[in-house]
Tab-separated table of C-alpha atoms in Angstrom:
chain	number	residue	atom	x	y	z
D	1	MET	CA	-148.805	-174.905	-68.212
D	2	THR	CA	-148.473	-177.904	-65.916
D	3	GLU	CA	-151.165	-180.502	-65.520
D	4	ALA	CA	-151.268	-183.018	-62.688
D	5	ILE	CA	-152.161	-186.614	-63.581
D	6	GLY	CA	-151.974	-188.990	-60.620
D	7	ASN	CA	-148.644	-188.449	-58.917
D	8	SER	CA	-146.893	-187.052	-62.025
D	9	SER	CA	-147.065	-183.586	-63.507
D	10	PHE	CA	-146.706	-182.700	-67.153
D	11	ASP	CA	-145.978	-179.570	-69.111
D	12	VAL	CA	-148.555	-179.038	-71.843
D	13	ILE	CA	-147.378	-177.686	-75.210
D	14	THR	CA	-149.238	-176.466	-78.267
D	15	ASP	CA	-149.059	-178.195	-81.629
D	16	GLU	CA	-147.095	-175.224	-82.980
D	17	GLU	CA	-144.473	-175.559	-80.216
D	18	TYR	CA	-144.350	-179.320	-80.841
D	19	GLN	CA	-143.643	-178.756	-84.549
D	20	ARG	CA	-140.930	-176.250	-83.643
D	21	GLN	CA	-139.251	-178.730	-81.280
D	22	CYS	CA	-139.400	-181.508	-83.891
D	23	ALA	CA	-137.727	-179.222	-86.461
D	24	VAL	CA	-134.895	-178.470	-83.999
D	25	TYR	CA	-134.308	-181.845	-82.345
D	26	GLU	CA	-135.158	-184.469	-85.002
D	27	PRO	CA	-132.314	-183.645	-87.443
D	28	PHE	CA	-129.804	-183.364	-84.585
D	29	THR	CA	-130.873	-186.710	-83.097
D	30	ASP	CA	-130.741	-188.323	-86.566
D	31	ALA	CA	-127.139	-187.106	-86.936
D	32	VAL	CA	-126.241	-188.771	-83.599
D	33	ARG	CA	-127.962	-191.982	-84.809
D	34	ARG	CA	-125.781	-191.969	-87.927
D	35	LEU	CA	-122.719	-191.424	-85.705
D	36	ILE	CA	-123.659	-194.473	-83.573
D	37	GLU	CA	-123.796	-196.623	-86.725
D	38	ALA	CA	-120.619	-195.060	-88.188
D	39	GLY	CA	-118.816	-195.952	-84.942
D	40	ILE	CA	-119.607	-199.613	-85.630
D	41	ARG	CA	-118.936	-199.548	-89.395
D	42	THR	CA	-115.854	-197.351	-89.641
D	43	GLY	CA	-112.523	-198.807	-90.709
D	44	VAL	CA	-110.431	-195.668	-90.083
D	45	ASP	CA	-107.118	-195.988	-88.255
D	46	ALA	CA	-106.705	-195.408	-84.505
D	47	GLU	CA	-105.341	-191.896	-84.968
D	48	THR	CA	-108.302	-190.737	-87.088
D	49	LEU	CA	-110.725	-192.305	-84.619
D	50	SER	CA	-108.996	-190.570	-81.722
D	51	GLY	CA	-109.229	-187.235	-83.551
D	52	ALA	CA	-112.970	-187.752	-84.053
D	53	GLN	CA	-113.302	-188.623	-80.355
D	54	THR	CA	-111.635	-185.339	-79.336
D	55	GLU	CA	-114.061	-183.389	-81.547
D	56	ILE	CA	-117.068	-185.257	-80.122
D	57	GLU	CA	-115.902	-184.518	-76.563
D	58	ALA	CA	-115.661	-180.805	-77.426
D	59	ILE	CA	-119.224	-180.873	-78.817
D	60	VAL	CA	-120.447	-182.592	-75.624
D	61	ASP	CA	-118.811	-179.892	-73.473
D	62	ARG	CA	-120.439	-177.157	-75.546
D	63	LEU	CA	-123.881	-178.799	-75.401
D	64	LEU	CA	-123.691	-179.352	-71.636
D	65	ALA	CA	-122.528	-175.756	-70.971
D	66	VAL	CA	-126.231	-174.811	-71.090
D	67	GLN	CA	-128.641	-177.158	-69.333
D	68	LYS	CA	-132.280	-176.839	-68.426
D	69	PRO	CA	-134.268	-179.438	-66.484
D	70	VAL	CA	-135.652	-181.878	-69.071
D	71	PRO	CA	-139.249	-182.888	-68.398
D	72	SER	CA	-139.521	-186.651	-68.911
D	73	ILE	CA	-142.812	-186.139	-70.688
D	74	VAL	CA	-144.841	-183.187	-71.928
D	75	ARG	CA	-148.458	-183.507	-72.980
D	76	LEU	CA	-149.658	-182.284	-76.378
D	77	ALA	CA	-152.516	-179.804	-76.056
D	78	ASP	CA	-154.442	-181.029	-79.117
D	79	THR	CA	-154.503	-184.797	-78.436
D	80	GLY	CA	-153.696	-184.996	-74.705
D	81	ARG	CA	-151.044	-187.557	-75.620
D	82	PRO	CA	-147.589	-187.282	-74.096
D	83	LEU	CA	-144.402	-186.386	-75.963
D	84	SER	CA	-141.305	-188.060	-74.567
D	85	TYR	CA	-137.802	-186.636	-74.874
D	86	ALA	CA	-135.739	-189.383	-73.227
D	87	ASN	CA	-137.667	-192.620	-73.863
D	88	PRO	CA	-135.348	-195.145	-75.630
D	89	THR	CA	-138.077	-196.245	-78.078
D	90	VAL	CA	-139.898	-193.015	-78.954
D	91	GLY	CA	-137.945	-190.156	-77.294
D	92	LEU	CA	-137.667	-187.121	-79.587
D	93	ARG	CA	-134.168	-186.350	-78.268
D	94	ASN	CA	-132.850	-189.884	-77.652
D	95	ALA	CA	-130.603	-191.278	-80.409
D	96	ILE	CA	-131.010	-194.773	-78.916
D	97	ALA	CA	-134.666	-194.715	-80.065
D	98	PRO	CA	-135.052	-196.112	-83.629
D	99	PRO	CA	-137.377	-193.973	-83.400
D	100	MET	CA	-140.770	-195.681	-83.501
D	101	GLY	CA	-143.379	-193.299	-84.863
D	102	ILE	CA	-146.500	-194.727	-83.264
D	103	THR	CA	-149.959	-194.267	-84.817
D	104	HIS	CA	-152.968	-194.652	-82.510
D	105	HIS	CA	-156.339	-195.776	-83.817
D	106	ASP	CA	-159.455	-194.641	-82.019
D	107	GLY	CA	-161.159	-198.061	-82.034
D	108	PRO	CA	-162.360	-199.841	-78.891
D	109	ASP	CA	-159.264	-202.029	-78.518
D	110	GLY	CA	-156.943	-198.991	-78.528
D	111	ARG	CA	-154.923	-200.523	-81.365
D	112	CYS	CA	-151.666	-198.798	-82.290
D	113	TRP	CA	-148.899	-199.604	-84.689
D	114	ALA	CA	-145.526	-198.408	-85.979
D	115	GLU	CA	-143.358	-199.141	-89.010
D	116	PHE	CA	-139.679	-198.324	-88.693
D	117	ASP	CA	-136.174	-199.521	-89.493
D	118	LEU	CA	-133.905	-201.498	-87.178
D	119	GLY	CA	-130.357	-201.369	-88.520
D	120	LEU	CA	-126.930	-202.613	-87.421
D	121	PRO	CA	-126.982	-201.006	-83.917
D	122	TYR	CA	-129.943	-203.280	-83.046
D	123	GLU	CA	-128.290	-206.544	-84.149
D	124	GLY	CA	-128.173	-209.676	-81.982
D	125	PRO	CA	-127.372	-212.835	-83.994
D	126	PRO	CA	-125.711	-211.995	-87.341
D	127	GLY	CA	-128.216	-210.221	-89.614
D	128	LEU	CA	-131.065	-210.500	-87.084
D	129	VAL	CA	-132.615	-208.068	-84.609
D	130	HIS	CA	-131.522	-208.690	-80.973
D	131	GLY	CA	-134.324	-210.573	-79.183
D	132	GLY	CA	-134.240	-208.045	-76.352
D	133	ILE	CA	-134.780	-205.187	-78.818
D	134	CYS	CA	-137.912	-207.005	-80.054
D	135	ALA	CA	-139.009	-207.164	-76.392
D	136	LEU	CA	-138.199	-203.463	-75.905
D	137	VAL	CA	-140.342	-202.224	-78.805
D	138	LEU	CA	-143.228	-204.568	-77.925
D	139	ASP	CA	-143.089	-203.516	-74.249
D	140	GLN	CA	-143.487	-199.896	-75.344
D	141	LEU	CA	-146.422	-200.622	-77.686
D	142	LEU	CA	-148.254	-202.879	-75.213
D	143	GLY	CA	-147.796	-200.246	-72.503
D	144	GLU	CA	-149.226	-197.593	-74.823
D	145	VAL	CA	-152.389	-199.546	-75.633
D	146	ALA	CA	-152.878	-200.642	-71.997
D	147	SER	CA	-152.737	-197.017	-70.861
D	148	ALA	CA	-154.920	-195.710	-73.720
D	149	GLY	CA	-152.047	-193.870	-75.410
D	150	LEU	CA	-150.431	-193.099	-72.033
D	151	THR	CA	-153.452	-191.029	-70.968
D	152	LYS	CA	-154.373	-193.511	-68.176
D	153	PRO	CA	-151.617	-194.710	-65.834
D	154	HIS	CA	-150.799	-198.439	-65.857
D	155	PHE	CA	-147.729	-200.319	-64.715
D	156	THR	CA	-146.447	-203.443	-66.436
D	157	GLY	CA	-147.003	-206.544	-64.312
D	158	THR	CA	-145.722	-209.274	-66.631
D	159	ILE	CA	-144.769	-209.475	-70.279
D	160	THR	CA	-144.220	-212.721	-72.204
D	161	VAL	CA	-142.441	-212.651	-75.550
D	162	ARG	CA	-142.531	-215.635	-77.939
D	163	TYR	CA	-139.954	-215.801	-80.721
D	164	LEU	CA	-141.439	-217.628	-83.732
D	165	ARG	CA	-138.368	-217.029	-85.920
D	166	GLY	CA	-135.536	-214.530	-86.270
D	167	THR	CA	-136.448	-210.957	-87.288
D	168	PRO	CA	-134.153	-209.784	-90.118
D	169	LEU	CA	-132.552	-206.333	-89.722
D	170	GLY	CA	-134.390	-203.733	-91.810
D	171	ARG	CA	-138.010	-202.623	-92.000
D	172	VAL	CA	-140.309	-203.993	-89.297
D	173	ARG	CA	-143.931	-203.450	-88.304
D	174	ALA	CA	-145.034	-203.576	-84.677
D	175	GLU	CA	-148.650	-203.631	-83.600
D	176	ALA	CA	-150.526	-203.923	-80.295
D	177	TRP	CA	-154.089	-203.955	-78.985
D	178	VAL	CA	-156.059	-204.529	-75.791
D	179	ASP	CA	-157.230	-208.141	-75.624
D	180	ARG	CA	-159.469	-207.736	-72.535
D	181	THR	CA	-159.733	-206.008	-69.167
D	182	ASP	CA	-160.552	-207.567	-65.798
D	183	GLY	CA	-160.927	-205.148	-62.883
D	184	VAL	CA	-157.625	-203.314	-62.397
D	185	LYS	CA	-155.879	-205.582	-64.940
D	186	THR	CA	-155.567	-204.921	-68.655
D	187	PHE	CA	-154.415	-207.734	-70.970
D	188	ALA	CA	-152.608	-206.445	-74.055
D	189	ARG	CA	-151.206	-208.341	-77.036
D	190	GLY	CA	-148.847	-207.433	-79.817
D	191	THR	CA	-146.768	-208.660	-82.728
D	192	LEU	CA	-143.579	-207.796	-84.549
D	193	SER	CA	-143.490	-208.630	-88.267
D	194	ASP	CA	-141.284	-208.471	-91.327
D	195	ALA	CA	-142.582	-208.510	-94.916
D	196	GLU	CA	-143.176	-212.301	-94.653
D	197	GLY	CA	-145.370	-212.132	-91.548
D	198	VAL	CA	-145.210	-212.312	-87.752
D	199	THR	CA	-141.802	-213.048	-86.198
D	200	VAL	CA	-142.470	-212.308	-82.506
D	201	GLU	CA	-145.635	-212.322	-80.347
D	202	ALA	CA	-146.065	-210.646	-76.955
D	203	ASP	CA	-148.653	-210.756	-74.156
D	204	GLY	CA	-148.658	-208.310	-71.283
D	205	ILE	CA	-150.604	-207.850	-68.059
D	206	PHE	CA	-150.820	-204.212	-66.969
D	207	ILE	CA	-152.093	-203.069	-63.581
D	208	ARG	CA	-153.771	-199.777	-62.687
D	209	PRO	CA	-151.860	-198.342	-59.708
D	210	GLN	CA	-153.596	-197.952	-56.329
D	211	TRP	CA	-153.508	-194.132	-56.505
D	212	ALA	CA	-155.341	-194.115	-59.858
D	213	ARG	CA	-158.199	-196.446	-58.877
D	214	GLY	CA	-160.296	-193.746	-57.118
F	1	MET	CA	-108.107	-217.273	-88.417
F	2	THR	CA	-111.730	-218.241	-88.979
F	3	GLU	CA	-113.434	-220.985	-87.053
F	4	ALA	CA	-116.741	-222.544	-88.105
F	5	ILE	CA	-119.350	-223.156	-85.387
F	6	GLY	CA	-122.583	-224.556	-86.727
F	7	ASN	CA	-123.669	-222.359	-89.621
F	8	SER	CA	-121.701	-219.295	-88.488
F	9	SER	CA	-118.028	-218.519	-88.801
F	10	PHE	CA	-115.969	-216.434	-86.447
F	11	ASP	CA	-112.683	-214.636	-86.606
F	12	VAL	CA	-110.458	-215.591	-83.685
F	13	ILE	CA	-108.308	-212.895	-82.077
F	14	THR	CA	-105.562	-213.057	-79.471
F	15	ASP	CA	-105.862	-211.455	-76.050
F	16	GLU	CA	-103.251	-208.889	-77.108
F	17	GLU	CA	-105.301	-207.871	-80.160
F	18	TYR	CA	-108.424	-207.730	-77.984
F	19	GLN	CA	-106.706	-205.359	-75.546
F	20	ARG	CA	-105.568	-203.203	-78.476
F	21	GLN	CA	-109.118	-202.980	-79.858
F	22	CYS	CA	-110.537	-202.110	-76.422
F	23	ALA	CA	-107.994	-199.289	-76.060
F	24	VAL	CA	-109.012	-197.872	-79.461
F	25	TYR	CA	-112.791	-198.349	-79.446
F	26	GLU	CA	-113.869	-198.062	-75.785
F	27	PRO	CA	-112.976	-194.368	-75.299
F	28	PHE	CA	-114.497	-193.449	-78.680
F	29	THR	CA	-117.737	-195.304	-77.925
F	30	ASP	CA	-117.861	-193.691	-74.443
F	31	ALA	CA	-117.631	-190.264	-76.095
F	32	VAL	CA	-120.608	-191.132	-78.326
F	33	ARG	CA	-122.524	-192.322	-75.214
F	34	ARG	CA	-121.916	-188.953	-73.568
F	35	LEU	CA	-123.102	-187.242	-76.774
F	36	ILE	CA	-126.365	-189.257	-76.699
F	37	GLU	CA	-127.021	-188.082	-73.130
F	38	ALA	CA	-125.939	-184.491	-73.899
F	39	GLY	CA	-128.456	-184.452	-76.765
F	40	ILE	CA	-131.213	-185.092	-74.211
F	41	ARG	CA	-129.910	-182.748	-71.490
F	42	THR	CA	-128.688	-179.765	-73.494
F	43	GLY	CA	-130.482	-176.446	-73.247
F	44	VAL	CA	-128.493	-174.654	-75.990
F	45	ASP	CA	-130.366	-172.598	-78.566
F	46	ALA	CA	-131.405	-173.917	-81.999
F	47	GLU	CA	-128.478	-172.258	-83.778
F	48	THR	CA	-125.852	-173.806	-81.467
F	49	LEU	CA	-127.536	-177.208	-81.791
F	50	SER	CA	-127.564	-176.896	-85.581
F	51	GLY	CA	-123.850	-176.025	-85.571
F	52	ALA	CA	-123.118	-179.138	-83.499
F	53	GLN	CA	-125.206	-181.191	-85.934
F	54	THR	CA	-123.138	-179.972	-88.903
F	55	GLU	CA	-119.922	-180.959	-87.100
F	56	ILE	CA	-121.314	-184.401	-86.232
F	57	GLU	CA	-122.327	-184.971	-89.875
F	58	ALA	CA	-118.782	-184.087	-90.993
F	59	ILE	CA	-117.352	-186.599	-88.487
F	60	VAL	CA	-119.757	-189.282	-89.778
F	61	ASP	CA	-118.622	-188.648	-93.377
F	62	ARG	CA	-114.967	-188.932	-92.351
F	63	LEU	CA	-115.559	-192.145	-90.400
F	64	LEU	CA	-117.528	-193.772	-93.231
F	65	ALA	CA	-114.941	-192.799	-95.866
F	66	VAL	CA	-113.047	-195.941	-94.807
F	67	GLN	CA	-115.131	-199.045	-94.200
F	68	LYS	CA	-114.217	-202.675	-93.652
F	69	PRO	CA	-116.718	-205.498	-93.256
F	70	VAL	CA	-117.516	-205.683	-89.533
F	71	PRO	CA	-117.698	-209.254	-88.235
F	72	SER	CA	-120.771	-209.544	-85.998
F	73	ILE	CA	-118.764	-211.580	-83.544
F	74	VAL	CA	-115.132	-212.564	-83.124
F	75	ARG	CA	-114.026	-215.282	-80.763
F	76	LEU	CA	-111.318	-214.696	-78.143
F	77	ALA	CA	-108.482	-217.202	-78.449
F	78	ASP	CA	-107.881	-217.576	-74.694
F	79	THR	CA	-111.454	-218.215	-73.476
F	80	GLY	CA	-113.269	-219.251	-76.670
F	81	ARG	CA	-115.920	-216.638	-75.779
F	82	PRO	CA	-117.176	-214.267	-78.456
F	83	LEU	CA	-116.545	-210.546	-78.593
F	84	SER	CA	-119.374	-208.569	-80.129
F	85	TYR	CA	-118.953	-205.220	-81.874
F	86	ALA	CA	-122.560	-204.346	-82.708
F	87	ASN	CA	-124.664	-205.988	-79.953
F	88	PRO	CA	-126.852	-203.306	-78.274
F	89	THR	CA	-126.141	-204.665	-74.772
F	90	VAL	CA	-122.470	-205.648	-74.858
F	91	GLY	CA	-121.083	-204.501	-78.247
F	92	LEU	CA	-117.605	-202.965	-77.932
F	93	ARG	CA	-118.378	-200.439	-80.681
F	94	ASN	CA	-122.093	-199.792	-80.040
F	95	ALA	CA	-122.878	-196.626	-78.048
F	96	ILE	CA	-126.432	-197.917	-77.480
F	97	ALA	CA	-124.958	-200.613	-75.181
F	98	PRO	CA	-124.736	-199.407	-71.532
F	99	PRO	CA	-122.295	-201.405	-71.805
F	100	MET	CA	-122.861	-204.488	-69.665
F	101	GLY	CA	-119.513	-205.994	-68.672
F	102	ILE	CA	-120.558	-209.604	-68.091
F	103	THR	CA	-118.607	-211.891	-65.731
F	104	HIS	CA	-119.032	-215.641	-66.244
F	105	HIS	CA	-118.604	-218.098	-63.390
F	106	ASP	CA	-117.438	-221.610	-64.162
F	107	GLY	CA	-120.010	-223.343	-61.918
F	108	PRO	CA	-122.456	-226.009	-63.143
F	109	ASP	CA	-125.381	-223.572	-63.626
F	110	GLY	CA	-123.287	-221.314	-65.901
F	111	ARG	CA	-124.124	-218.330	-63.700
F	112	CYS	CA	-123.131	-214.903	-65.006
F	113	TRP	CA	-123.680	-211.375	-63.775
F	114	ALA	CA	-123.033	-207.738	-64.591
F	115	GLU	CA	-123.114	-204.476	-62.650
F	116	PHE	CA	-123.500	-201.312	-64.680
F	117	ASP	CA	-125.194	-197.922	-64.835
F	118	LEU	CA	-128.445	-197.137	-66.645
F	119	GLY	CA	-128.769	-193.358	-66.983
F	120	LEU	CA	-131.203	-190.944	-68.603
F	121	PRO	CA	-131.115	-192.491	-72.133
F	122	TYR	CA	-132.659	-195.678	-70.645
F	123	GLU	CA	-135.565	-193.935	-68.883
F	124	GLY	CA	-139.207	-195.034	-69.207
F	125	PRO	CA	-141.448	-193.626	-66.455
F	126	PRO	CA	-139.878	-190.555	-64.805
F	127	GLY	CA	-136.757	-191.590	-62.829
F	128	LEU	CA	-137.204	-195.292	-63.640
F	129	VAL	CA	-135.582	-197.641	-66.153
F	130	HIS	CA	-137.813	-198.400	-69.194
F	131	GLY	CA	-139.408	-201.839	-68.689
F	132	GLY	CA	-138.268	-202.899	-72.149
F	133	ILE	CA	-134.659	-202.025	-71.293
F	134	CYS	CA	-134.953	-204.353	-68.267
F	135	ALA	CA	-136.188	-207.032	-70.702
F	136	LEU	CA	-133.314	-206.276	-73.116
F	137	VAL	CA	-130.523	-206.740	-70.546
F	138	LEU	CA	-132.172	-209.867	-69.069
F	139	ASP	CA	-132.688	-211.368	-72.555
F	140	GLN	CA	-128.964	-210.948	-73.195
F	141	LEU	CA	-127.916	-212.514	-69.861
F	142	LEU	CA	-130.359	-215.429	-70.090
F	143	GLY	CA	-129.186	-216.089	-73.651
F	144	GLU	CA	-125.571	-216.112	-72.485
F	145	VAL	CA	-126.145	-218.670	-69.714
F	146	ALA	CA	-128.368	-220.854	-71.928
F	147	SER	CA	-125.627	-220.993	-74.557
F	148	ALA	CA	-122.800	-221.516	-72.030
F	149	GLY	CA	-121.304	-218.088	-72.641
F	150	LEU	CA	-122.329	-218.174	-76.313
F	151	THR	CA	-120.095	-221.193	-76.955
F	152	LYS	CA	-123.119	-223.456	-77.686
F	153	PRO	CA	-125.800	-222.200	-80.080
F	154	HIS	CA	-129.310	-221.727	-78.649
F	155	PHE	CA	-132.258	-219.680	-79.882
F	156	THR	CA	-134.686	-217.967	-77.542
F	157	GLY	CA	-138.098	-219.643	-77.594
F	158	THR	CA	-139.973	-217.634	-74.978
F	159	ILE	CA	-139.008	-215.111	-72.326
F	160	THR	CA	-141.304	-213.966	-69.500
F	161	VAL	CA	-140.427	-210.835	-67.539
F	162	ARG	CA	-142.153	-210.026	-64.205
F	163	TYR	CA	-141.915	-206.472	-62.889
F	164	LEU	CA	-141.978	-206.511	-59.066
F	165	ARG	CA	-141.445	-202.750	-58.768
F	166	GLY	CA	-139.856	-199.893	-60.727
F	167	THR	CA	-136.070	-199.988	-61.218
F	168	PRO	CA	-134.577	-196.567	-60.377
F	169	LEU	CA	-132.116	-195.121	-62.903
F	170	GLY	CA	-128.520	-195.579	-61.711
F	171	ARG	CA	-126.489	-198.627	-60.691
F	172	VAL	CA	-128.120	-201.995	-61.356
F	173	ARG	CA	-127.050	-205.610	-61.006
F	174	ALA	CA	-128.249	-208.256	-63.437
F	175	GLU	CA	-127.722	-211.958	-62.890
F	176	ALA	CA	-128.741	-215.176	-64.672
F	177	TRP	CA	-128.297	-218.914	-64.343
F	178	VAL	CA	-129.493	-222.188	-65.883
F	179	ASP	CA	-132.422	-223.564	-63.899
F	180	ARG	CA	-132.634	-226.928	-65.728
F	181	THR	CA	-132.336	-228.606	-69.110
F	182	ASP	CA	-134.767	-231.011	-70.777
F	183	GLY	CA	-133.648	-232.501	-74.081
F	184	VAL	CA	-133.110	-229.690	-76.575
F	185	LYS	CA	-134.600	-227.114	-74.154
F	186	THR	CA	-132.691	-225.082	-71.596
F	187	PHE	CA	-134.615	-223.194	-68.887
F	188	ALA	CA	-132.770	-220.077	-67.715
F	189	ARG	CA	-133.687	-217.599	-64.981
F	190	GLY	CA	-132.454	-214.156	-64.071
F	191	THR	CA	-132.998	-211.064	-61.981
F	192	LEU	CA	-132.401	-207.335	-62.141
F	193	SER	CA	-131.740	-205.589	-58.819
F	194	ASP	CA	-131.025	-202.216	-57.277
F	195	ALA	CA	-129.345	-201.714	-53.883
F	196	GLU	CA	-132.626	-202.622	-52.110
F	197	GLY	CA	-133.103	-205.989	-53.846
F	198	VAL	CA	-134.730	-207.617	-56.868
F	199	THR	CA	-136.898	-205.365	-59.072
F	200	VAL	CA	-137.467	-207.624	-62.120
F	201	GLU	CA	-137.441	-211.412	-62.630
F	202	ALA	CA	-137.150	-213.256	-65.952
F	203	ASP	CA	-137.618	-216.837	-67.151
F	204	GLY	CA	-136.557	-218.004	-70.565
F	205	ILE	CA	-136.834	-221.177	-72.617
F	206	PHE	CA	-133.989	-221.631	-75.086
F	207	ILE	CA	-133.917	-224.238	-77.833
F	208	ARG	CA	-130.911	-225.894	-79.438
F	209	PRO	CA	-131.281	-225.495	-83.200
F	210	GLN	CA	-131.742	-228.565	-85.435
F	211	TRP	CA	-128.355	-228.124	-87.118
F	212	ALA	CA	-126.558	-228.197	-83.734
F	213	ARG	CA	-128.210	-231.322	-82.346
F	214	GLY	CA	-125.968	-233.805	-84.222
């Protein structure tokens, strides 16, 4: 089933199909995540690394021998929320994504939050999360609250990120909510925290596109 | 050789050793990048995907059987500039990095730029680069100019990113320069562009840490 929302169309899948896809793709994507980190940590010699590279290239060839068009987003039948495959923060099939498992509250400010780990592949200064990775995860969360869990289209106008202190690698909590709305503009705020408290704050202005103002 | 800069220490490597490391790690990391994208694009059945997963897990085990401490950054003897292994924008050994190959000019505003491809693993809205990925690459570039190519320590205070329009997936150009300095603060600016012009603008305020003000 395909549903048209604004100028995009989405496939709609059942919860059962969603669970099936998670069971297939999550463990594979986790294995690729571990490979990304192993590529940074490994101390094997050049010959062993080259052998691993040859095997990886053979796997890539086999995987790409069968391709189907990948919908950027499908919508879940039970919640109406979208499922992303490629998104680099939450994509089910993207090993770049930490992934953030985002929980949406149903309160009036559309609050959502996620707790997840940011390990060595997300490092900027030694032992700390890259500032741009903090911006990436907050951009995603602010965009989700501004668009009511991606059910109402909004484009990011401006995002401002304030770094209060470094965010240590490891477990983080990210949170966002709608601060206020003014006509076609939605003002969203968010924070990134470690166990000691807030490390990064973000403010974003999101704009409802012309075609969705009807 | 280890050189102390502020409260961090760096290994220093010769240009010859740098070239050797690039020859070993670049093709391996490129293979992992292709695997990340293949994981999103593949249409193979669950059994074939599971077989690939088992092979990837075996490669991970082999790579992690030998580990050496990975320095976050080593400094290149000829330019004094750091080489990063793990950084998610420029790290030599991080498949999350596009990678950005950053060119530094020697002019007074410390201008630097990079042209590189952002493909499917960096997608946000359909066909467009994720806004947070735009913020990530601009954060890196602004940080590099504010710290004079990472030779002078600065921490990001605030970064503001303005989205003028969507950035199509594909070739992008990112550029940054120092706008002005005021005491311990450096004001940096940057842009992301496609072939048609600027898509995203960024402003950042960077602060020289207490221990480096001496």
